[in-house]
XYZ file of C-alpha atoms in Angstrom:
761
model
C 0.422 -0.063 -0.297
C 1.712 3.646 -0.826
C 1.394 6.279 1.200
C -0.788 8.564 -0.688
C -3.298 5.220 -0.407
C -3.572 6.908 3.074
C -4.688 10.253 2.719
C -8.183 11.100 3.217
C -8.071 14.773 1.922
C -5.209 16.402 0.737
C -3.756 19.822 1.695
C -5.993 22.832 2.025
C -6.369 26.001 -0.444
C -5.280 28.297 1.485
C -1.540 29.022 3.689
C -2.148 28.061 6.962
C -2.744 29.983 10.081
C 0.378 30.239 12.564
C 0.621 28.174 14.799
C -0.600 28.245 18.647
C 1.570 30.702 20.741
C 3.614 28.085 22.623
C 4.596 26.522 19.320
C 6.502 29.543 18.302
C 9.447 29.502 17.167
C 11.453 32.852 17.154
C 12.333 34.827 13.581
C 15.339 35.039 13.914
C 16.857 32.464 17.185
C 20.378 34.324 16.938
C 23.146 31.259 17.543
C 24.462 31.614 21.589
C 28.409 33.040 20.058
C 27.786 34.038 16.189
C 25.455 37.452 16.926
C 25.908 39.491 14.568
C 29.477 38.105 13.560
C 30.932 37.840 10.119
C 33.102 35.024 10.714
C 30.964 31.882 10.042
C 29.983 28.835 12.717
C 33.479 27.531 13.970
C 31.868 23.867 12.823
C 32.462 24.938 8.693
C 35.345 24.869 6.885
C 37.341 28.154 6.996
C 37.291 28.246 3.162
C 34.250 25.962 2.173
C 34.842 26.389 -1.507
C 37.113 24.332 -2.001
C 35.261 21.866 0.089
C 35.587 18.106 -0.947
C 32.459 16.046 -1.531
C 31.915 13.044 0.883
C 33.709 9.627 -0.077
C 31.484 7.171 -1.655
C 28.722 10.170 -2.374
C 27.461 10.339 -6.039
C 27.939 14.484 -7.442
C 25.657 15.966 -9.575
C 22.150 17.834 -10.447
C 19.003 16.786 -8.799
C 16.931 14.944 -10.722
C 13.546 16.176 -12.657
C 11.677 17.161 -10.022
C 14.527 18.586 -8.319
C 14.629 15.821 -5.655
C 18.513 15.135 -4.401
C 18.153 11.663 -2.828
C 19.802 10.202 0.464
C 23.565 9.870 0.711
C 23.504 11.324 -3.481
C 25.934 14.858 -3.008
C 24.660 18.053 -5.478
C 27.069 21.843 -6.542
C 24.942 24.379 -5.439
C 28.029 27.319 -7.134
C 31.290 27.053 -5.555
C 29.481 24.614 -2.204
C 29.021 21.051 -2.704
C 26.269 20.058 -0.149
C 26.869 16.321 1.117
C 23.918 13.781 2.052
C 21.334 14.867 -0.297
C 17.222 14.805 1.182
C 17.211 18.448 -0.791
C 15.353 20.077 -3.656
C 17.983 21.839 -6.348
C 16.305 23.193 -9.076
C 14.768 25.834 -11.112
C 11.235 25.138 -11.026
C 9.185 23.357 -7.918
C 5.566 25.333 -7.528
C 4.681 24.869 -3.162
C 1.906 22.386 -2.364
C -0.143 25.138 -1.854
C -0.374 29.179 -2.375
C 1.720 31.106 -4.704
C 5.249 30.785 -5.733
C 8.079 28.047 -6.070
C 8.297 25.773 -3.017
C 9.978 26.821 0.386
C 12.453 24.319 0.079
C 13.492 24.604 -2.944
C 17.500 25.739 -3.730
C 17.419 28.504 -6.922
C 21.164 27.626 -7.608
C 20.126 30.365 -9.913
C 19.559 32.909 -7.444
C 22.473 35.494 -6.140
C 24.878 34.449 -2.917
C 27.121 37.246 -0.495
C 30.172 35.579 0.834
C 31.329 38.624 1.908
C 28.517 39.637 4.221
C 26.574 36.065 4.887
C 23.829 36.441 7.667
C 24.824 34.084 10.125
C 22.605 34.709 12.876
C 19.861 34.856 10.172
C 18.767 38.009 11.381
C 17.155 38.853 8.732
C 14.824 35.975 8.060
C 11.381 36.064 8.866
C 8.625 33.907 10.185
C 7.800 31.635 7.180
C 11.290 31.509 5.994
C 11.909 30.532 2.061
C 15.249 30.171 -0.042
C 13.345 32.060 -2.675
C 12.493 34.838 -0.151
C 15.594 35.304 1.836
C 18.849 37.978 1.103
C 21.812 36.556 -0.587
C 24.323 36.806 3.023
C 21.102 34.063 4.387
C 21.932 31.812 1.158
C 25.201 32.015 1.979
C 24.995 31.373 5.355
C 22.712 28.705 4.367
C 24.221 26.491 2.256
C 27.593 27.102 4.156
C 24.938 25.448 7.173
C 24.466 22.959 4.803
C 28.279 22.542 3.076
C 29.486 21.808 6.256
C 26.672 18.890 6.678
C 23.794 19.994 8.319
C 25.687 19.872 11.363
C 26.952 23.070 13.299
C 25.795 23.515 16.978
C 25.232 27.097 17.317
C 23.504 27.492 13.993
C 19.783 29.640 13.846
C 17.000 27.636 14.571
C 15.826 29.041 11.145
C 18.595 26.709 9.197
C 17.033 23.513 10.632
C 13.531 24.269 9.706
C 14.577 25.178 6.439
C 16.595 22.014 5.131
C 12.980 20.142 7.415
C 9.985 21.840 4.811
C 11.879 20.239 1.871
C 11.815 16.892 3.954
C 7.764 17.067 4.398
C 7.757 17.633 1.485
C 9.129 13.991 -0.132
C 7.033 12.129 2.617
C 4.155 14.960 2.454
C 3.755 15.857 -1.455
C 5.708 14.360 -3.525
C 4.235 10.447 -1.834
C 0.799 11.578 -1.979
C 1.382 12.836 -6.320
C 2.495 8.495 -6.681
C 6.013 7.823 -6.062
C 7.699 5.243 -4.465
C 9.597 6.515 -1.438
C 9.792 3.773 0.534
C 13.299 3.220 0.455
C 14.613 6.783 1.296
C 12.257 6.551 4.816
C 14.184 4.710 7.013
C 17.149 7.657 6.310
C 14.929 10.340 6.232
C 13.452 8.959 9.779
C 17.121 8.984 10.351
C 18.611 12.406 9.877
C 15.361 14.401 11.301
C 15.950 12.004 15.237
C 19.741 13.419 14.776
C 18.296 16.978 14.062
C 16.387 16.532 16.784
C 19.107 15.313 18.922
C 21.178 18.203 17.678
C 18.466 20.828 17.126
C 15.614 20.101 20.689
C 16.312 22.719 22.592
C 13.743 24.599 20.455
C 10.239 23.619 21.915
C 8.697 24.460 18.236
C 11.699 22.735 16.157
C 11.804 19.705 18.854
C 7.313 19.706 18.502
C 7.154 19.840 14.407
C 10.209 16.569 13.937
C 8.337 14.888 17.008
C 4.749 14.851 15.045
C 6.498 13.691 12.235
C 8.643 11.184 13.573
C 4.942 10.074 14.187
C 3.478 10.583 10.352
C 6.762 7.969 9.189
C 5.466 6.007 11.729
C 1.870 5.397 11.118
C 3.064 5.305 7.100
C 5.644 2.299 8.095
C 2.540 0.683 9.533
C 0.947 0.506 5.785
C 3.660 -1.842 5.184
C 2.752 -4.557 7.704
C 6.519 -4.035 9.434
C 4.415 -2.553 13.379
C 6.798 -3.931 16.239
C 5.908 -3.059 19.465
C 7.620 0.858 20.466
C 10.054 1.070 22.660
C 9.112 2.215 26.212
C 11.487 5.267 25.491
C 10.225 8.030 24.669
C 8.227 10.763 26.096
C 4.927 9.128 27.255
C 2.507 12.050 26.466
C 3.755 11.464 22.832
C 1.661 7.746 21.528
C 3.424 6.128 19.122
C 1.524 6.023 16.241
C 2.989 2.180 15.862
C 0.889 1.304 19.617
C -2.105 2.137 17.960
C -1.836 0.513 14.662
C -0.087 -2.069 16.433
C -3.434 -2.423 19.083
C -5.912 -1.954 16.355
C -5.128 -4.588 14.208
C -4.885 -7.294 16.861
C -8.658 -5.679 17.791
C -9.819 -6.587 14.447
C -7.957 -10.105 14.226
C -9.264 -11.065 17.899
C -5.218 -11.628 18.923
C -5.011 -11.645 23.199
C -2.741 -8.713 23.707
C 0.496 -9.355 25.116
C 2.734 -8.694 28.189
C 4.875 -6.417 25.891
C 1.825 -4.842 24.388
C 0.124 -4.137 27.893
C 3.267 -2.759 29.478
C 3.172 -0.612 26.619
C -0.497 0.938 26.308
C 0.236 1.413 29.842
C 3.096 3.519 29.141
C 1.251 5.317 27.014
C -1.937 5.827 27.781
C -2.568 9.317 28.930
C -4.505 7.909 32.128
C -2.217 5.619 33.177
C 0.188 7.310 35.464
C 3.330 5.720 36.350
C 4.347 6.174 40.027
C 7.439 6.242 41.433
C 8.619 2.514 41.736
C 7.141 1.716 38.475
C 10.269 3.876 37.126
C 13.043 3.697 40.046
C 12.464 0.423 39.989
C 11.560 -0.016 36.388
C 13.129 -3.712 35.965
C 11.509 -5.130 38.599
C 7.725 -3.370 37.739
C 7.156 -4.759 34.592
C 8.623 -8.648 35.694
C 6.025 -8.088 38.454
C 4.143 -6.762 35.820
C 4.318 -9.934 33.451
C 3.605 -12.137 36.106
C -0.411 -11.138 37.618
C -0.141 -10.409 33.729
C -0.388 -13.993 32.748
C -1.962 -14.624 36.165
C -5.091 -12.889 35.835
C -5.616 -12.623 31.726
C -3.132 -15.865 30.225
C -1.954 -15.564 26.838
C -2.865 -11.642 26.866
C -5.953 -9.236 27.469
C -8.668 -9.297 24.142
C -10.017 -6.226 22.343
C -12.693 -5.475 20.987
C -13.145 -3.592 18.073
C -14.811 -0.088 18.256
C -16.834 1.996 15.415
C -13.576 4.952 16.013
C -11.347 4.994 13.483
C -7.939 5.761 13.546
C -6.227 8.834 11.783
C -3.921 11.217 11.764
C -4.016 15.388 11.997
C -0.799 16.510 10.384
C -0.333 20.377 10.271
C 3.839 21.052 8.395
C 5.604 23.782 9.443
C 6.463 24.107 5.434
C 3.730 27.679 5.041
C 3.446 25.869 1.267
C 1.869 21.950 1.612
C -0.367 22.798 5.364
C -2.805 20.393 6.953
C -2.871 16.891 5.929
C -5.385 14.587 7.199
C -4.360 10.598 7.084
C -6.580 7.952 8.084
C -7.261 4.207 7.959
C -9.798 1.298 8.537
C -8.289 0.692 11.454
C -9.830 1.143 15.287
C -8.187 3.274 17.167
C -8.849 1.807 21.053
C -5.940 3.551 23.325
C -8.260 4.701 25.626
C -11.308 2.116 25.370
C -12.691 2.034 28.607
C -12.799 -1.928 29.755
C -8.944 -3.001 28.769
C -7.514 0.817 30.026
C -9.475 0.251 33.792
C -7.980 -3.766 33.692
C -4.005 -2.303 32.957
C -4.127 0.768 35.301
C -5.519 -1.366 38.500
C -2.875 -3.584 37.647
C -0.592 -1.557 37.712
C -1.325 0.539 40.827
C -1.567 -2.416 42.323
C 2.610 -3.633 41.062
C 3.207 0.077 42.210
C 2.444 -0.612 46.011
C 3.794 -3.958 45.818
C 7.061 -2.099 44.699
C 6.195 0.541 47.447
C 8.387 -0.812 50.441
C 10.728 -0.997 48.051
C 11.460 1.508 46.179
C 11.518 3.690 49.552
C 14.044 1.317 50.563
C 16.411 1.646 47.912
C 15.608 5.856 47.649
C 17.637 5.669 50.877
C 20.503 3.407 49.673
C 20.392 3.471 46.174
C 23.282 1.189 46.067
C 21.870 -1.639 47.860
C 20.142 -3.363 45.367
C 21.063 -7.183 45.630
C 21.097 -7.405 48.858
C 19.600 -9.316 51.937
C 17.276 -6.126 53.104
C 16.422 -5.059 49.734
C 15.791 -7.818 48.562
C 13.097 -9.565 51.823
C 11.409 -6.253 50.312
C 10.341 -7.747 46.940
C 6.940 -9.576 46.640
C 7.279 -13.211 46.353
C 6.565 -13.693 42.953
C 10.496 -11.837 42.886
C 12.061 -13.405 45.248
C 13.606 -15.774 43.907
C 15.562 -14.393 41.420
C 17.292 -11.785 43.658
C 19.207 -11.419 47.247
C 22.710 -13.531 45.047
C 24.882 -15.490 46.245
C 23.914 -14.439 49.892
C 20.769 -15.491 49.739
C 21.892 -18.129 48.330
C 23.846 -19.727 51.270
C 21.394 -18.362 53.343
C 19.022 -20.944 51.455
C 21.705 -23.457 51.817
C 21.961 -22.734 55.572
C 17.936 -23.116 56.038
C 17.500 -26.679 54.189
C 20.744 -28.191 55.774
C 18.472 -26.873 59.442
C 15.375 -28.438 57.905
C 16.376 -31.267 56.532
C 13.393 -33.000 55.332
C 12.132 -32.065 58.732
C 9.051 -30.058 58.767
C 10.798 -27.092 61.669
C 13.781 -27.456 63.977
C 15.114 -25.488 66.651
C 18.777 -23.189 65.682
C 21.459 -20.697 66.666
C 20.184 -17.916 66.154
C 23.500 -16.345 66.157
C 24.010 -17.992 63.056
C 21.201 -17.556 61.190
C 21.487 -14.291 62.057
C 25.438 -13.733 60.285
C 23.964 -13.878 57.150
C 22.430 -10.749 57.465
C 23.704 -6.960 57.573
C 23.147 -5.920 60.951
C 23.239 -2.184 61.620
C 24.247 -2.574 64.996
C 26.439 -6.245 65.681
C 25.222 -8.098 68.591
C 21.677 -6.308 68.376
C 18.327 -6.757 65.783
C 16.684 -3.834 65.368
C 13.076 -4.306 65.140
C 12.803 -3.452 61.355
C 15.391 -5.669 61.104
C 13.861 -8.484 62.347
C 10.579 -7.881 60.085
C 12.773 -7.758 57.033
C 14.747 -10.736 57.958
C 10.862 -12.630 58.761
C 9.427 -11.256 55.313
C 12.132 -12.773 53.770
C 11.898 -16.876 54.695
C 8.061 -16.066 54.423
C 8.866 -15.053 50.997
C 10.694 -18.765 50.406
C 7.768 -20.064 52.287
C 10.383 -20.448 55.769
C 8.382 -19.628 58.587
C 10.341 -17.897 61.535
C 9.708 -18.098 65.302
C 9.710 -15.368 67.512
C 8.424 -13.034 64.951
C 7.470 -9.566 65.875
C 5.172 -8.911 62.721
C 2.962 -11.737 65.040
C 3.896 -10.448 68.530
C 6.714 -12.018 69.183
C 10.199 -10.082 70.565
C 13.197 -9.708 68.544
C 14.923 -13.178 67.923
C 18.330 -12.510 70.435
C 21.640 -13.390 69.408
C 22.361 -15.900 71.970
C 19.370 -17.485 71.869
C 17.325 -20.253 69.866
C 14.716 -19.786 67.027
C 12.223 -21.623 64.956
C 12.528 -22.272 61.316
C 9.470 -23.660 59.718
C 7.796 -25.179 56.360
C 4.844 -22.422 56.447
C 1.788 -23.653 54.706
C 0.575 -21.668 51.800
C -1.241 -19.082 52.709
C 0.350 -18.133 55.513
C -0.797 -14.935 56.419
C 1.647 -11.322 57.670
C -0.106 -10.357 60.740
C -2.119 -12.935 63.601
C -5.537 -13.347 63.592
C -7.186 -12.527 67.120
C -7.772 -16.077 67.849
C -3.627 -16.723 67.266
C -2.439 -14.132 69.751
C -5.231 -15.108 71.789
C -3.945 -18.803 71.708
C 0.083 -16.930 71.643
C -0.836 -15.477 75.384
C -1.974 -18.588 76.436
C 0.076 -20.807 75.421
C 2.518 -18.163 76.924
C 1.288 -18.646 80.216
C 0.617 -22.943 79.953
C 4.379 -23.401 79.093
C 5.678 -21.512 81.766
C 3.575 -23.754 84.284
C 4.701 -26.305 82.609
C 8.082 -25.786 82.421
C 8.143 -24.615 85.571
C 9.526 -28.173 87.089
C 11.634 -28.552 84.660
C 10.254 -31.845 83.357
C 7.478 -30.320 80.780
C 6.234 -33.637 78.157
C 6.060 -32.718 75.047
C 3.859 -34.804 74.255
C 1.353 -33.132 77.109
C 2.363 -30.213 74.930
C 1.255 -31.602 71.942
C -2.386 -32.723 73.216
C -2.499 -29.004 74.591
C -1.963 -27.031 71.465
C -4.777 -29.695 69.851
C -7.177 -28.112 72.138
C -6.594 -25.214 71.562
C -6.365 -25.427 68.261
C -10.006 -27.070 68.191
C -11.163 -24.182 70.496
C -10.203 -21.797 68.421
C -10.852 -23.229 65.761
C -7.187 -22.215 63.566
C -6.865 -23.061 59.627
C -2.881 -25.326 58.959
C -1.357 -22.074 58.429
C -2.046 -20.394 61.754
C -1.463 -24.348 62.807
C 1.957 -24.443 62.018
C 3.057 -21.815 63.127
C 0.958 -22.054 66.915
C 3.398 -25.605 66.649
C 6.396 -23.452 65.993
C 6.041 -20.672 68.373
C 5.370 -23.615 70.655
C 8.280 -25.261 70.198
C 10.366 -21.636 70.072
C 9.356 -21.250 73.909
C 9.553 -24.796 75.342
C 13.644 -23.923 74.219
C 13.471 -20.644 75.065
C 13.612 -19.964 78.656
C 10.630 -18.388 79.054
C 9.594 -15.223 80.856
C 6.896 -13.331 82.598
C 7.863 -9.934 82.091
C 6.638 -7.933 79.211
C 2.510 -9.554 79.837
C 1.382 -6.553 81.759
C 0.365 -4.864 79.713
C -1.396 -8.055 77.018
C -3.410 -8.687 80.795
C -4.213 -5.458 81.555
C -6.838 -5.458 78.855
C -9.121 -8.527 80.533
C -11.709 -7.989 82.790
C -12.408 -9.950 85.914
C -13.746 -13.204 84.372
C -11.554 -13.252 81.662
C -9.100 -12.965 84.403
C -10.990 -15.684 86.762
C -11.252 -17.648 83.292
C -7.572 -18.156 82.297
C -6.315 -19.348 86.118
C -8.771 -21.877 85.898
C -7.637 -22.876 82.262
C -4.062 -22.151 83.984
C -4.385 -24.853 86.940
C -5.980 -27.760 84.072
C -2.732 -27.650 82.544
C -0.936 -27.738 85.765
C -3.123 -30.387 86.755
C -3.153 -32.187 83.925
C -0.372 -35.121 83.928
C -1.071 -35.443 86.991
C 1.283 -33.684 89.506
C 0.827 -30.338 90.168
C 4.631 -29.958 91.841
C 5.882 -27.167 94.266
C 6.966 -25.352 91.759
C 4.351 -25.462 89.802
C 1.959 -23.282 92.619
C 4.972 -21.293 93.118
C 4.259 -19.866 89.293
C 0.919 -20.119 89.267
C 0.658 -17.343 92.418
C 3.189 -15.692 90.441
C 0.753 -15.360 87.205
C -1.662 -15.166 89.302
C -0.987 -11.840 90.640
C -0.048 -10.390 87.362
C -3.941 -11.284 86.978
C -5.038 -9.512 89.982
C -6.068 -12.694 91.379
C -6.134 -13.989 94.446
C -2.750 -15.972 94.659
C -4.539 -17.645 97.838
C -6.909 -19.360 94.915
C -4.215 -21.044 94.135
C -4.829 -24.346 96.423
C -8.804 -24.554 96.032
C -7.736 -23.820 92.150
C -6.029 -26.651 91.938
C -7.833 -29.179 94.065
C -11.432 -28.375 92.547
C -8.946 -28.856 89.213
C -7.718 -33.023 90.349
C -11.428 -33.587 91.864
C -12.163 -37.149 90.399
C -8.557 -39.028 90.967
C -6.309 -37.300 90.398
C -3.182 -36.689 92.565
C -2.205 -33.816 93.556
C 2.117 -33.595 95.158
C 1.948 -32.393 98.356
C 3.242 -29.588 99.184
C 3.411 -29.054 102.808
C 2.548 -32.208 105.601
C -0.384 -33.743 105.246
C -3.040 -34.583 108.277
C -5.127 -38.636 106.854
C -7.883 -39.648 109.435
C -11.578 -41.885 109.075
C -14.333 -40.194 107.971
C -17.260 -39.363 110.205
C -20.583 -39.811 109.164
C -22.435 -37.093 107.412
C -19.408 -35.707 106.206
C -17.768 -35.279 103.233
C -14.900 -37.617 102.277
C -11.874 -38.221 99.754
C -11.172 -41.118 98.995
C -7.162 -42.384 99.471
C -5.634 -42.497 96.027
C -3.986 -44.813 94.309
C -0.019 -44.747 95.023
C 1.354 -43.569 91.877
C 3.440 -44.528 89.653
C 7.165 -43.875 89.657
C 8.073 -40.348 87.933
C 10.384 -40.356 84.917
C 14.437 -39.342 85.802
C 13.418 -35.643 84.245
C 17.414 -36.522 82.903
C 16.348 -39.597 80.456
C 15.312 -39.158 77.213
C 11.322 -38.369 76.680
C 9.102 -41.102 74.838
C 7.300 -38.494 72.554
C 4.948 -41.386 71.447
C 4.147 -42.509 74.937
C 0.837 -41.853 75.819
C -0.389 -39.322 78.016
C -3.469 -39.852 80.675
C -5.298 -36.282 80.014
C -9.079 -35.994 81.875
C -10.094 -35.395 79.082
C -13.748 -34.447 79.920
C -12.030 -31.871 82.646
C -9.368 -30.004 79.585
C -12.753 -30.177 77.199
C -14.860 -28.026 80.095
C -12.142 -25.574 80.706
C -11.051 -25.015 76.852
C -14.242 -24.366 76.618
C -14.658 -21.967 79.064
C -11.548 -20.926 77.154
C -14.650 -19.261 74.571
C -15.066 -16.635 77.285
C -10.978 -16.144 76.942
C -11.429 -15.734 73.417
C -13.629 -12.681 73.935
C -10.545 -11.153 74.921
C -9.377 -11.520 71.157
C -11.111 -8.741 71.182
C -10.151 -6.903 73.766
C -6.676 -7.711 74.965
C -6.200 -7.124 70.957
C -7.719 -3.962 69.752
C -7.911 -2.282 72.428
C -4.656 -2.881 73.158
C -4.254 -0.096 70.271
C -5.256 3.288 71.493
C -7.745 5.057 69.076
C -5.738 7.632 67.483
C -7.020 11.464 67.545
C -8.711 13.357 65.799
C -5.922 15.197 63.250
C -5.677 18.520 63.439
C -7.956 20.273 60.918
C -6.121 21.312 58.597
C -5.463 25.426 58.448
C -4.153 25.572 54.757
C -0.568 25.569 55.961
C 0.587 22.769 54.149
C 4.611 21.905 53.445
C 5.951 19.587 50.343
C 2.785 18.209 49.340
C 2.138 16.333 53.155
C -1.349 16.698 54.584
C -1.249 18.504 57.784
C -0.233 16.016 60.264
C 2.534 14.772 58.710
C 3.614 18.862 57.741
C 3.417 19.648 61.277
C 5.526 16.815 61.941
C 7.735 16.992 60.256
C 7.623 20.845 61.414
C 8.029 19.699 65.294
C 11.161 17.147 63.831
C 13.217 19.745 62.294
C 13.506 21.742 65.731
C 16.459 19.663 66.560
C 18.808 17.555 64.104
C 18.531 14.432 66.927
C 14.996 12.345 68.335
C 15.035 9.861 70.411
C 12.723 6.401 69.106
C 9.801 7.240 71.916
C 10.347 10.799 71.222
C 9.193 9.953 67.803
C 6.487 7.672 69.150
C 4.747 10.156 71.746
C 5.092 12.956 68.240
C 3.167 10.209 66.311
C 0.475 9.650 69.451
C -0.624 12.591 69.268
C -1.228 13.376 65.482
C -2.512 10.159 65.058
C 0.293 8.889 63.328
C 1.332 5.407 62.914
C 6.008 6.069 63.870
C 7.089 4.016 60.707
C 4.890 4.753 58.533
C 5.107 8.241 59.087
C 8.593 8.469 58.524
C 8.538 6.661 55.266
C 5.603 8.885 53.974
C 8.280 12.112 55.239
C 11.147 10.279 52.728
C 9.072 9.828 50.010
C 8.214 13.491 50.171
C 11.099 14.498 50.505
C 12.884 12.947 48.008
C 10.181 13.936 45.620
C 11.551 17.700 46.490
C 14.992 17.766 47.547
C 16.036 13.862 46.290
C 18.090 13.022 49.776
C 16.357 12.129 52.675
C 14.925 14.224 55.543
C 15.002 11.164 58.096
C 17.540 8.136 58.700
C 18.285 6.109 61.954
C 16.047 3.901 64.378
C 16.745 4.725 67.588
C 18.117 8.204 67.963
C 16.214 9.113 64.762
C 18.621 11.574 62.762
C 16.872 14.915 60.794
C 18.809 15.849 57.916
C 18.237 20.323 58.744
C 19.529 21.003 54.933
C 16.116 18.771 53.443
C 14.557 19.995 56.087
C 14.777 23.624 55.353
C 13.828 23.353 51.692
C 11.383 21.000 52.475
C 10.044 24.532 54.596
C 10.808 26.715 52.367
């Protein structure tokens, strides 16, 4: 198909009006260093008349229509003009209006090399070679002879040459001339000129639009490929519109490559910072999730709106051309565009934390802390050798088992701690995230309410079930608290039975209805509790939210745990007494509760002398229990498979009562976080695009260079902000405004005074 087949309407009969003010080029922009000078630009040969023709270029006359093809050279007067793509001749009428075409170089017209107009000061707004002065012609031809490359040339010369390229494509091709072989050379020359003179907004606008026109023509030959995502996203390549239109007509699914280009150039889809700062990760994540949702790709319907292009020429000798196709214009089709926009936003949000981390640490890409912030789909291709060594350690530790107790120091040796020997909470979170992305759970996990790993202690690694939540449910939090207290009681005498505890876990799971994912974590948490010296510290705040009835139920429950192995030792009585004090229960009631828990034949170990006497008529009597079997040696290995005699009815009854304890799920773990106070009303004074609360926090923090973590938390609490999220928001705003972070460190927190000053300016 020839280019003229694409013309719906050719040029108008009248000369075009001036373009909008925003696209108007100055009539005579002065060169930077030669304004008013009689010397030629520095890149032009000092003796242009003796310039020799370029190698392998034909030197001769123009064709019958005046066109000099690409790569050829032509002589005008004493100058040889290399490169071709010119009109040289005596007659070539303009396509519209009267007189010769503005681009035509008539060799009969006089030249004044004694007074060349290097600055194009005499050239008007719509230059035409036949109308400019002899001095301007001399300067223009000298620019052409030098290879059209002088960087300080006035913009009038590139425009005058560009007029000829427009005529070749819009006029000659429309008359039936086959210029297909010349189009690559023409496009390459326009791009070269754009690189040299694109600082001029008017020239950049016309040449960019012309390149779109060439794309439009190229599509008529079927040579349509996915356009590169390197241009201005507001300049939609015609190849994109044509390619999408063809696929809509054919019913071809839109591949991920085309979908990415569609999203990049769509006028209503905005690529936020994570998509540009982390372009490779964004593209990989987009491809993965696009395939998950749409398989081979979205299928779009052909619309009735036809694809067309209106072109307004820079040359006054051509005017307007309107080109159209039979293809639908589907770029802004609502349905697919919304799906793409949603996927772009989803992928961007998933990379948000990773992007902010790289913003603060530009050289951290490929490190374990950075890899920990990537979404699971990208986890296997990040972290490099460090990740490979960590994976080997974890696999060796588990060795086919569902869980394993490992030395915390050995695990933390893989992690670049900011302070050697001390694990910050943020570091514990990212380590857990990194392992979780690879299907490995960690206990204790600060995300689930546990403490940070102790470098001199132990941790438990376990195979996490699919769907492992990143944060605990209220039921899990309650069970973990009860398990913590129960493990303290069970290990009080130093010889808790693993099998007994497993029964306890099973009953907890049954009572609270855990799924497989949380059940695996609960078992790992219990294993960590049994391998760690468990203390009662840190529980006061969590227990303070309980009402009296919940406290009573927990006291009864723990008493039952102590009695389930058939023996309540003095040590267990002692720890129960301490827990009762924490719960605000009467410590003296421990004995009566233990007695009540063991009625029905379970022996209670004597905690002091016991008097045995015969019963009297009418008195409430207790049978003397049979002699117990010999207690196992605590130092002997445990038989985990041996059955443990539990009073199932008693335990079940107490676990039923934990339905009331489960009511603490809302009070302990929801009420523990105070209701955020109302944010201060916006006063109209905001900083760096932040809302009122974050603007206020910025103003406060800028007051000095260092803050303790507790001070930051107090300030954020007063404004209803979460500290870590507030810091991320402030740093993101700082990167957008200044290019550097405002806040650094964990405790203490340092403020960059220069960044703060610029943000407040």
